[in-house]
CSV table of C-alpha atoms in Angstrom, one decimal:
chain,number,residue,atom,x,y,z
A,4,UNK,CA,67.7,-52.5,-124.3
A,5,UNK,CA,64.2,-50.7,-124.7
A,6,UNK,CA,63.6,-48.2,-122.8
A,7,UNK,CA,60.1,-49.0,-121.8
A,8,UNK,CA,61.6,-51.9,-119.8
A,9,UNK,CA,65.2,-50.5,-118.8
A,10,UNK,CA,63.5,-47.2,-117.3
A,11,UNK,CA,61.7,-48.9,-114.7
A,12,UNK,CA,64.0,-51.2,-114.1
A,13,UNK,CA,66.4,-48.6,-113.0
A,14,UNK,CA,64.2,-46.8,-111.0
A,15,UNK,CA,63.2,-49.3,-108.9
A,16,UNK,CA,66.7,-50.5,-108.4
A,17,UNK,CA,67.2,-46.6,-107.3
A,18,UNK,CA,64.3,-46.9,-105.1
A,19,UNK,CA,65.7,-49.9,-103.4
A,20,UNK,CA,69.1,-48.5,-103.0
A,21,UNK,CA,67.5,-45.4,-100.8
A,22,UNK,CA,65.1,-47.4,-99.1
A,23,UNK,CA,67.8,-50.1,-98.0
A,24,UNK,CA,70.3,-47.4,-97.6
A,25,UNK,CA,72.3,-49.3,-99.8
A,26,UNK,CA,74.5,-46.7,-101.3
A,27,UNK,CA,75.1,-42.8,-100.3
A,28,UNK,CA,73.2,-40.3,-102.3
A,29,UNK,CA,76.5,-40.0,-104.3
A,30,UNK,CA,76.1,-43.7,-104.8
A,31,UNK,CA,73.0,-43.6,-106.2
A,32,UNK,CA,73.2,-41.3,-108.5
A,33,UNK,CA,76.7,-43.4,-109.8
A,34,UNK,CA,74.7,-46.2,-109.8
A,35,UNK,CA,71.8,-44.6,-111.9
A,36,UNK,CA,74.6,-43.5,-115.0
A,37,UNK,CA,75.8,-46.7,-114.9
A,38,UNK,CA,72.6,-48.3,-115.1
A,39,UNK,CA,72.1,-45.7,-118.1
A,40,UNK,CA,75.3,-46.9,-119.8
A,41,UNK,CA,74.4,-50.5,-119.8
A,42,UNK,CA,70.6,-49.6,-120.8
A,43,UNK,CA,71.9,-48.2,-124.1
A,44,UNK,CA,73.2,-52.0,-125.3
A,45,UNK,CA,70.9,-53.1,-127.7
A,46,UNK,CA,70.9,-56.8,-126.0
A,47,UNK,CA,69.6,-57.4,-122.3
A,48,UNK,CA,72.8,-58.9,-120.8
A,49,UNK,CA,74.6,-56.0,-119.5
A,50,UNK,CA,71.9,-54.3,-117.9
A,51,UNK,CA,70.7,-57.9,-116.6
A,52,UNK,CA,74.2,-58.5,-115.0
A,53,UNK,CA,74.6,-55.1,-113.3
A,54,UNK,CA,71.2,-55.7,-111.9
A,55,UNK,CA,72.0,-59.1,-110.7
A,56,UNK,CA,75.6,-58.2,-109.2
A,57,UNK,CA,73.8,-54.9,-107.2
A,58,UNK,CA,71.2,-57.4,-106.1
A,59,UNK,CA,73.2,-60.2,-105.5
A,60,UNK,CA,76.1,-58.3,-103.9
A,61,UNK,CA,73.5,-56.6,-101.6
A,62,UNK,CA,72.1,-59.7,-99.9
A,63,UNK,CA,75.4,-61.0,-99.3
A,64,UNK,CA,76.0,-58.0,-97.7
A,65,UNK,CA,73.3,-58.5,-95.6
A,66,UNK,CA,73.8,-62.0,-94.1
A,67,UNK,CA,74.9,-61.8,-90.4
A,68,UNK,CA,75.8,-58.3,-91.1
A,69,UNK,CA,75.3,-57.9,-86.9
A,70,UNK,CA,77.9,-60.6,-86.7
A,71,UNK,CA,80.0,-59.3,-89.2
A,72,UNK,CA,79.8,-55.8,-87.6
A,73,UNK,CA,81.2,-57.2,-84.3
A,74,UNK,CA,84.5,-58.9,-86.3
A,75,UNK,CA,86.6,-55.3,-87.5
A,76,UNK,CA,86.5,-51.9,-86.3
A,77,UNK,CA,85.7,-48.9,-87.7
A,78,UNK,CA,88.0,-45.8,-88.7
A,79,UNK,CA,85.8,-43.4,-87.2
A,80,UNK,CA,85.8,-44.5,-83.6
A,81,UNK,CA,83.1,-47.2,-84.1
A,82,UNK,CA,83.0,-50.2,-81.6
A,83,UNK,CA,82.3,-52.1,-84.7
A,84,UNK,CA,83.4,-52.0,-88.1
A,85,UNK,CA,81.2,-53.8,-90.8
A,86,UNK,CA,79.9,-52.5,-94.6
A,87,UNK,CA,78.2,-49.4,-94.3
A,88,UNK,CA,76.3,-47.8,-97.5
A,89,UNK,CA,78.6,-48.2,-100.5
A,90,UNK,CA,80.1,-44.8,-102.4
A,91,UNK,CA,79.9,-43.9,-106.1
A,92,UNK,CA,83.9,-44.5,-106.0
A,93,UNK,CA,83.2,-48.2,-104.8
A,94,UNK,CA,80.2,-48.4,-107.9
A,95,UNK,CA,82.8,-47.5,-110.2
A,96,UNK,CA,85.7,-49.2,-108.8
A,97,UNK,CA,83.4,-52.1,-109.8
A,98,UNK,CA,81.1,-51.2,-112.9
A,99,UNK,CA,83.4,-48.6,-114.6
A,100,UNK,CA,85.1,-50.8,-117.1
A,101,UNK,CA,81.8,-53.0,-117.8
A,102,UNK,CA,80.3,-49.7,-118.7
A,103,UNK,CA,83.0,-48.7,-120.9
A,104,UNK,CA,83.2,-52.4,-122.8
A,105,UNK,CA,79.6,-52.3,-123.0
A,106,UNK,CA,79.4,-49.0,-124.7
A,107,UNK,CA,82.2,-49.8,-126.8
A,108,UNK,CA,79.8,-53.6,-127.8
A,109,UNK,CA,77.0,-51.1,-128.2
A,110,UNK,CA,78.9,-49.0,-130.8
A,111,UNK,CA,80.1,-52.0,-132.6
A,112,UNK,CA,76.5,-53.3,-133.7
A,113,UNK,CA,75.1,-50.1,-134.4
A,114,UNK,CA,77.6,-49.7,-136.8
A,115,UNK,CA,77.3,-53.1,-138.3
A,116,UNK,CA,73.5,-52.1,-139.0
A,117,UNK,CA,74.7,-48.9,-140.2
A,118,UNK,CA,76.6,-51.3,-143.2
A,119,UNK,CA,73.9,-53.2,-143.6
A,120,UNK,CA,70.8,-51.0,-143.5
A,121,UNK,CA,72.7,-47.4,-145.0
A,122,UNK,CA,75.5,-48.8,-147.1
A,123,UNK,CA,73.8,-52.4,-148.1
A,124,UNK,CA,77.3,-54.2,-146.9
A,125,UNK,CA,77.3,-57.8,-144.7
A,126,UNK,CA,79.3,-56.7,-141.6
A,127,UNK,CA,82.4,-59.4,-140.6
A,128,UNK,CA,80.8,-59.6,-137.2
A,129,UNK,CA,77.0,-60.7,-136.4
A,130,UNK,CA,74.0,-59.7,-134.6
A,131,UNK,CA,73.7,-62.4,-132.4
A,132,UNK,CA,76.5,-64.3,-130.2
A,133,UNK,CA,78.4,-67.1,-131.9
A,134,UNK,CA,81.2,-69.3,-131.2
A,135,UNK,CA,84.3,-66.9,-131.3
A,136,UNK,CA,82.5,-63.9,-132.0
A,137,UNK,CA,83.0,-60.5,-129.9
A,138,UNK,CA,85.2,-60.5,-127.3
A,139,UNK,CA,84.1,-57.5,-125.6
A,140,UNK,CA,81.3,-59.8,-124.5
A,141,UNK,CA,83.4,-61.8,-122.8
A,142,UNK,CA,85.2,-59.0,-121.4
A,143,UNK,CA,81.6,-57.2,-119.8
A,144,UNK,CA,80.8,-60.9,-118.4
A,145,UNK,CA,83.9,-61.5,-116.7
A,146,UNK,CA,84.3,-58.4,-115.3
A,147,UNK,CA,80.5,-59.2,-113.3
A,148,UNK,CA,82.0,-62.6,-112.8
A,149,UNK,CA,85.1,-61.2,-111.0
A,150,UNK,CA,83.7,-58.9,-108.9
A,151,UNK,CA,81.0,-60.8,-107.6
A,152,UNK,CA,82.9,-63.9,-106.9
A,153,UNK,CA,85.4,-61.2,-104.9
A,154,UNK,CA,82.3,-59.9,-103.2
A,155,UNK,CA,81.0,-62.7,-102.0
A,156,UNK,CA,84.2,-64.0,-100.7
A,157,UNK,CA,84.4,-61.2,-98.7
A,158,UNK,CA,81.1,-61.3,-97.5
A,159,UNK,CA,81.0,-64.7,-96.7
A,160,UNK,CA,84.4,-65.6,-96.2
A,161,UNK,CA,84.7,-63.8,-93.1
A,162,UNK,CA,81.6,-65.9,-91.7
A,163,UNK,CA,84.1,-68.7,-91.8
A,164,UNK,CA,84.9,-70.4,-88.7
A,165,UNK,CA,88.0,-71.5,-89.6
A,166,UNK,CA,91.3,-68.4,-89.3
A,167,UNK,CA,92.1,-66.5,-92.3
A,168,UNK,CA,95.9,-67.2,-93.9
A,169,UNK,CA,97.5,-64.4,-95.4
A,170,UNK,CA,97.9,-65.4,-98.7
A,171,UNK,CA,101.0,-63.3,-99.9
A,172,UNK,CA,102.6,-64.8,-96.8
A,173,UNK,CA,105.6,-67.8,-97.7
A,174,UNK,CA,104.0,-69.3,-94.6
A,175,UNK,CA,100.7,-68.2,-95.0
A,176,UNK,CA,100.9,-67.4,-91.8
A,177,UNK,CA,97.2,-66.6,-89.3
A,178,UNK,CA,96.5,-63.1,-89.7
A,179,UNK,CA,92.7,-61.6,-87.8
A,180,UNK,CA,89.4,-61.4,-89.8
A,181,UNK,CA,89.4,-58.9,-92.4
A,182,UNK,CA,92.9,-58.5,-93.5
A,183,UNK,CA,93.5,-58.0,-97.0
A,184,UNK,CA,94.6,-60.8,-98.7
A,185,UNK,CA,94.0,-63.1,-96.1
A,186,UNK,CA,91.7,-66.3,-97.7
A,187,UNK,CA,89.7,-69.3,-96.2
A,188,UNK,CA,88.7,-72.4,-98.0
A,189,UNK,CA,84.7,-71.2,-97.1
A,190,UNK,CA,85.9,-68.0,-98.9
A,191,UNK,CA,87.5,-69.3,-102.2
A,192,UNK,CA,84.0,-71.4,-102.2
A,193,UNK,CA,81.7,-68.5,-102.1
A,194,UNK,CA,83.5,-66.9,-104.4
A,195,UNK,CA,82.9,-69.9,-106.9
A,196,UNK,CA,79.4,-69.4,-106.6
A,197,UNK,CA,79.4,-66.2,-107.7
A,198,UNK,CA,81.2,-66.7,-110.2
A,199,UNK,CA,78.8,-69.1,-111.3
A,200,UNK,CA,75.6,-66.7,-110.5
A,201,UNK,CA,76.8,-64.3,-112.7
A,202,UNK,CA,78.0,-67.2,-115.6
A,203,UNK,CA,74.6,-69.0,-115.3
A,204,UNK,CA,72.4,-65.4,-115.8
A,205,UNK,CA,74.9,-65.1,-119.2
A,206,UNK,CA,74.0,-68.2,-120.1
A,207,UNK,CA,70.2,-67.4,-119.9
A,208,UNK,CA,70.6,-63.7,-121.8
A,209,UNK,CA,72.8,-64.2,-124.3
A,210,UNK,CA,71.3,-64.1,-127.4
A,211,UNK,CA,73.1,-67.0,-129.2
A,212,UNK,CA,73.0,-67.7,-132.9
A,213,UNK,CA,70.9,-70.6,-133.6
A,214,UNK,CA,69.4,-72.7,-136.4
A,215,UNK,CA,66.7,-69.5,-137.1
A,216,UNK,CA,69.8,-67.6,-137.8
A,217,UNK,CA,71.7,-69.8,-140.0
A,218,UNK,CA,72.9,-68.4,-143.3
A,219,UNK,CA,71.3,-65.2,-142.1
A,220,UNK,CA,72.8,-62.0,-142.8
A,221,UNK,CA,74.5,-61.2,-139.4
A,222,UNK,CA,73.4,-64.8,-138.1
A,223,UNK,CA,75.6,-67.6,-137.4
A,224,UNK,CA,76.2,-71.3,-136.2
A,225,UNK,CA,74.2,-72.7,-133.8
A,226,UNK,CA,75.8,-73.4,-130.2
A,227,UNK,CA,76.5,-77.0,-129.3
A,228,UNK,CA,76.5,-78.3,-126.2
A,229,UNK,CA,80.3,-78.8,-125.5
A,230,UNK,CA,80.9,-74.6,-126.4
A,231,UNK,CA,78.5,-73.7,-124.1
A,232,UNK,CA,80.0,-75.5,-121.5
A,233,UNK,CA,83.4,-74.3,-122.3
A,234,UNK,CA,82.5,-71.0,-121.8
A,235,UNK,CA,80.6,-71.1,-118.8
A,236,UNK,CA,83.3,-73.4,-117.0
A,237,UNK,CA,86.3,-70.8,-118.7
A,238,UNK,CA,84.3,-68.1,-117.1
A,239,UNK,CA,83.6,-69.0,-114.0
A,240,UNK,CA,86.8,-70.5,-113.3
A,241,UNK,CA,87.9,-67.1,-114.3
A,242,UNK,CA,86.2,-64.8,-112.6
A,243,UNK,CA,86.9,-67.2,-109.3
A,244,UNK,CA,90.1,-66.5,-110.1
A,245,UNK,CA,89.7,-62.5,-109.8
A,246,UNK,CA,88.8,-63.4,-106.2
A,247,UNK,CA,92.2,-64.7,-105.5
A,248,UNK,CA,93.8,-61.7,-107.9
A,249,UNK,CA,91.9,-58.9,-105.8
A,250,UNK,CA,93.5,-61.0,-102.3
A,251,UNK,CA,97.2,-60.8,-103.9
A,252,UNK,CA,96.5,-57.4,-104.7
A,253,UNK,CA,95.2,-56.3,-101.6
A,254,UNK,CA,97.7,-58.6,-99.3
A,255,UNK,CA,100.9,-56.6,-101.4
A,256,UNK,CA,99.7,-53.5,-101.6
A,257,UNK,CA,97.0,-52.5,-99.5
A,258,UNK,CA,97.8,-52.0,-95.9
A,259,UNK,CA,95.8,-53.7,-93.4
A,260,UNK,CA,96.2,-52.1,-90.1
A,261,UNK,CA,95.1,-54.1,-86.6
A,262,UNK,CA,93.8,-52.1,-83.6
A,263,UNK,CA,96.6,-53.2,-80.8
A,264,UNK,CA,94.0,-53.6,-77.7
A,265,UNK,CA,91.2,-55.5,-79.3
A,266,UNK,CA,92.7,-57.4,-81.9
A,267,UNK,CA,90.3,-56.8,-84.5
A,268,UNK,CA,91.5,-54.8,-88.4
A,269,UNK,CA,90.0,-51.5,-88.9
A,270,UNK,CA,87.8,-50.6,-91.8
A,271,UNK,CA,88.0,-47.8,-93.3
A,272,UNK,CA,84.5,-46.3,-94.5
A,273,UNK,CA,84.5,-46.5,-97.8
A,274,UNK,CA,87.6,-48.2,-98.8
A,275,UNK,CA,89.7,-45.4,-97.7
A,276,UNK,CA,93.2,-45.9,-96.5
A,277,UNK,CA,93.1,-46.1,-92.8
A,278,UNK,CA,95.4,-44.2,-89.6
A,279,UNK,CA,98.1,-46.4,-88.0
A,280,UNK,CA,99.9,-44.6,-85.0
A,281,UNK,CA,103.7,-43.7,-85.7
A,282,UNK,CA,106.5,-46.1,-85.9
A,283,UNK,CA,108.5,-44.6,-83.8
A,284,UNK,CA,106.3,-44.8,-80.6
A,285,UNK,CA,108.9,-43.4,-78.0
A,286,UNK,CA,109.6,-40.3,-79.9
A,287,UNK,CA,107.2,-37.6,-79.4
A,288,UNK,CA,107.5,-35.5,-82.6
A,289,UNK,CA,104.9,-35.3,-85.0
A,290,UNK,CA,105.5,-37.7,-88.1
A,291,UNK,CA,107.0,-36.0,-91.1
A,292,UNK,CA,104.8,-37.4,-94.3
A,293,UNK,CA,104.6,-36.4,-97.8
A,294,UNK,CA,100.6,-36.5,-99.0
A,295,UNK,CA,99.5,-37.9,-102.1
A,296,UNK,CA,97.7,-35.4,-105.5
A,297,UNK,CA,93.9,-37.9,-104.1
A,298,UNK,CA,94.9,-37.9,-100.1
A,299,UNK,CA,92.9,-34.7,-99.9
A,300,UNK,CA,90.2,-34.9,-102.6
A,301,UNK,CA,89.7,-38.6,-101.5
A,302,UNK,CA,89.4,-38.0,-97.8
A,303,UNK,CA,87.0,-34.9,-98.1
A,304,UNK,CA,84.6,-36.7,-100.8
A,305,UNK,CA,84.6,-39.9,-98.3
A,306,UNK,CA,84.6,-38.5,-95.2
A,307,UNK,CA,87.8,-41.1,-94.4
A,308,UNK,CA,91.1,-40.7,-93.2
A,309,UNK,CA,92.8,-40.2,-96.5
A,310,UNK,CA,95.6,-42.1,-98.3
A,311,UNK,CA,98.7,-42.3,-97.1
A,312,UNK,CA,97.6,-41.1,-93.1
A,313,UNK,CA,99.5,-41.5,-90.3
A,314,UNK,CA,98.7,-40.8,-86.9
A,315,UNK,CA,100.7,-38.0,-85.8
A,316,UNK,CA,101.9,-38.2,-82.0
A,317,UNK,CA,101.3,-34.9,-80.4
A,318,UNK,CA,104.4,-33.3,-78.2
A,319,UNK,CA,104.0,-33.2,-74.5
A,320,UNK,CA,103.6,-30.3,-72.9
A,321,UNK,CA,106.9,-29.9,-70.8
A,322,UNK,CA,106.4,-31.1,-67.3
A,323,UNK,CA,108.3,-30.2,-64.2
A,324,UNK,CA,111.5,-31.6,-63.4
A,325,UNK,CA,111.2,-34.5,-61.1
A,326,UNK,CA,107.3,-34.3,-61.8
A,327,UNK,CA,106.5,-36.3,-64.8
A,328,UNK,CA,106.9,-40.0,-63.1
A,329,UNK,CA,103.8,-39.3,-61.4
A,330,UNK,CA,101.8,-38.2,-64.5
A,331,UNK,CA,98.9,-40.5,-65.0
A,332,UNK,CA,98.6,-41.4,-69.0
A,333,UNK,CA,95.3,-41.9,-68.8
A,334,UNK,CA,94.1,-39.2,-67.2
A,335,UNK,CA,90.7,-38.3,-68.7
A,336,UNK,CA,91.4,-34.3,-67.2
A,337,UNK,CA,94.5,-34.3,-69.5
A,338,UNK,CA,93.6,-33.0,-72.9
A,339,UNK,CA,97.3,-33.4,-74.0
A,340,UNK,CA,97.7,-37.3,-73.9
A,341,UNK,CA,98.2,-39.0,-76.7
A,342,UNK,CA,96.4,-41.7,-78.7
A,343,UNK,CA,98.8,-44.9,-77.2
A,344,UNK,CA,99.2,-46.8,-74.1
A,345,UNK,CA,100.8,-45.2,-70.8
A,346,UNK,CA,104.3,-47.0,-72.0
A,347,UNK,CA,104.0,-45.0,-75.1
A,348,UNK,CA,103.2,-48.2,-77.4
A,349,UNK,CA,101.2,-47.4,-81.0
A,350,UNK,CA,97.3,-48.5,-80.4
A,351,UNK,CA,97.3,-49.0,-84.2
A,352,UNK,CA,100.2,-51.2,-86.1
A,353,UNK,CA,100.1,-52.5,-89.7
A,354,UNK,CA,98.8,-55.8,-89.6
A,355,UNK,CA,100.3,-56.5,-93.5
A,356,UNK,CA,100.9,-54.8,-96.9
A,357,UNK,CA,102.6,-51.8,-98.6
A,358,UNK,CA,100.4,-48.8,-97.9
A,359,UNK,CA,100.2,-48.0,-102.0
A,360,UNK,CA,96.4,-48.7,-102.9
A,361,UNK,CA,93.2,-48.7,-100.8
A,362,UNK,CA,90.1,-50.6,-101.3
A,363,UNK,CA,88.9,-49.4,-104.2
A,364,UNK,CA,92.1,-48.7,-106.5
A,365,UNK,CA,92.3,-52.8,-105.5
A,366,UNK,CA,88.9,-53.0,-107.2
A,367,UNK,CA,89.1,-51.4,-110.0
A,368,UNK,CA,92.5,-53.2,-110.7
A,369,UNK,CA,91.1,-56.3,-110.6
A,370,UNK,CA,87.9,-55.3,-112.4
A,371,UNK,CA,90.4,-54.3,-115.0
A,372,UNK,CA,92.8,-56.9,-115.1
A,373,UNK,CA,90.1,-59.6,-115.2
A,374,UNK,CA,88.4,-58.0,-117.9
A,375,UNK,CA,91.2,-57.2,-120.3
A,376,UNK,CA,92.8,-60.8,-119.3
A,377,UNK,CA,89.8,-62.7,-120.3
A,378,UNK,CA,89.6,-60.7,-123.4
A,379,UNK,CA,92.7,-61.6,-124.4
A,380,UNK,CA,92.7,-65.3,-124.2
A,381,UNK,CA,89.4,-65.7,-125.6
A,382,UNK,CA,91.3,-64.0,-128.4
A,383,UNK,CA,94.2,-66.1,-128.0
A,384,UNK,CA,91.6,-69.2,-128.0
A,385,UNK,CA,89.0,-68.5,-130.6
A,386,UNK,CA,92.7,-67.3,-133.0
A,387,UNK,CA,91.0,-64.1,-133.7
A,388,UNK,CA,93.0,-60.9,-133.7
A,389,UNK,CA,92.9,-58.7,-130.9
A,390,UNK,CA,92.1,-55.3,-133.4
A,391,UNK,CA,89.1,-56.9,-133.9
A,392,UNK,CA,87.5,-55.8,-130.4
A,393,UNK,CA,85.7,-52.9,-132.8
A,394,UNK,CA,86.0,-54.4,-135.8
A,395,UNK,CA,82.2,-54.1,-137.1
């Protein structure tokens, strides 16, 4: 992309970030390397996409956010949960492997013109897009497709009036708003159509070989209708599906935890792993817990609970024999009670899930399963083999 266009283009997307307080200062500048990485393609479309996701992804964000606030808690003692400014780990969870395919794309023509220009060779491969040509192009466009469709199902999805089903559930049982893996049929929709966002901006950047191209060195076959539609239909179908992936992922192994008085799941800030009170709510002692190599790094660079938290249930002071009937639970003058209900009940219980990933290791799963799974069935379709990803 030239720089003339791709420099101002990130700063302004920098500028709105700050003035909407769209990311954290950590954010931004995750967001402005990754804007970098993309700029460096020789062709528009990644830099397009990862400008239309932010923007895209943002507005969503924004619809009835009040309303949204008001469905979830949040970890830190909120009355409200909601999105809040989005971290560098959440950019990356989402851009990292788009970055990476589209540095590896950008490598791969520059050393096609290397052939051509240095060593006077015709490249295998061409300089524009043609019917089964580089699969890393499919892989950096359904990567955007995936996460935007999972974005705005989450976004929108929760808006839906009708009660999430937990989707890993053999019942599919009604779990609260929020809950990973739990899915509505307003949800699945949204995530169609941004699926489709993201297919329909390819469409309009891709630099496909045409009839000026033809017999070209580098050039190729023009399009016809009926491949054009099979790739945008394979694609967005696809990157719908990364929606549904990212709730299966998040309903088996993220744990959602509920807040026991109010209903509502608790966010944690960030996509952090989130405090649930101990299991064992009539004994005293604190919980016994092995931490994670990230619990630390994670919780300190997030300012979350950490991975793998549990509430820890303080011990008593002793009380007086015969005395401790009449101790009030919740008296406010007693700096030694503990986070539960006067009968000793947890105020936070796991709603669903195995507490193995948080938000963003869900992500950057999908991200990355999506990505590498469409790469290898346009492979599989087109009959190409899959060494030829930097094949030049």
């Amino acid at each position: 992309m030239k720089a003339i266009i791709a420099l101002p283009a990130t700063l302004a997307l920098v500028y709105r970030a700050y003035s909407h307080k769209s990311l954290t200062p950590l954010g931004i500048f995750a967001a402005a390397l990754t804007a970098a990485a993309h700029a460096i393609h020789p062709w528009n479309l990644p830099f397009v996409l990862l400008c239309v996701f932010f923007l895209a992804g943002t507005r969503v964000t924004k619809i009835k956010a009040d309303v949204k606030a008001g469905l979830t808690l949040s970890s830190q003692g909120s009355a409200t949960g909601g999105e809040g400014p989005r971290t560098h780990v959440q950019v990356l969870a989402n851009s990292l492997m788009a970055s990476i395919l589209s540095l590896l794309h950008a490598y791969q023509l520059r050393a096609r013109r290397d052939a051509v220009v240095t060593h006077g060779q015709i490249p295998e491969g061409s300089f524009c897009y043609r019917w089964g040509g580089d699969i890393l192009v499919v892989g950096i466009i359904a990567n955007y497709a995936a996460v935007c469709a999972d974005t705005f199902s989450s976004e929108l999805g929760i808006l839906s009036s009708s009660t999430p089903r937990l989707i890993t559930s053999m019942s599919l049982r009604k779990v609260p708003r929020g809950t990973n893996g739990g899915v509505t049929l307003w949800g699945l929709i949204a995530g169609l159509l941004g699926s489709m966002i993201i297919v329909t901006t390819s469409l309009m950047f891709l630099p496909f070989c045409g009839e000026d191209t033809k017999g070209r060195i580098g050039g190729g076959e023009s399009w016809t209708f009926g491949q054009k539609a099979t790739l945008a239909w394979g694609l967005t179908v696809w990157g719908a599906l990364g929606s549904l992936l990212d709730s299966f992922l998040g309903g088996w192994f993220q744990r959602s935890v509920r807040d026991v008085r109010s209903g509502k799941i608790v966010e944690g800030d960030g996509g952090v792993r989130v405090l649930t009170s101990s299991v064992d709510a009539d004994s005293h002692a604190p919980e016994r817990f092995e931490e994670k190599a990230t619990t630390g790094p994670k919780a300190k660079v997030l300012h979350g609970e950490g991975s793998n938290a549990v509430e820890k249930q303080p011990n008593p002071p002793p009380a007086d024999e015969g005395d401790s009937s009449n101790k009030d639970p919740y008296d406010p003058k007693d700096k030694h009670r503990g986070a539960h209900f006067g009968d000793r009940k947890p105020t936070r219980v796991a709603e669903s899930g195995w507490d193995i990933l948080d938000n963003n290791d869900v992500n950057f799963l999908m991200a990355f399963t999506m990505s590498v799974g469409a790469m290898i069935l346009a492979a599989w379709y087109w009959d190409l083999p899959l060494d030829s990803i930097l094949r030049a």
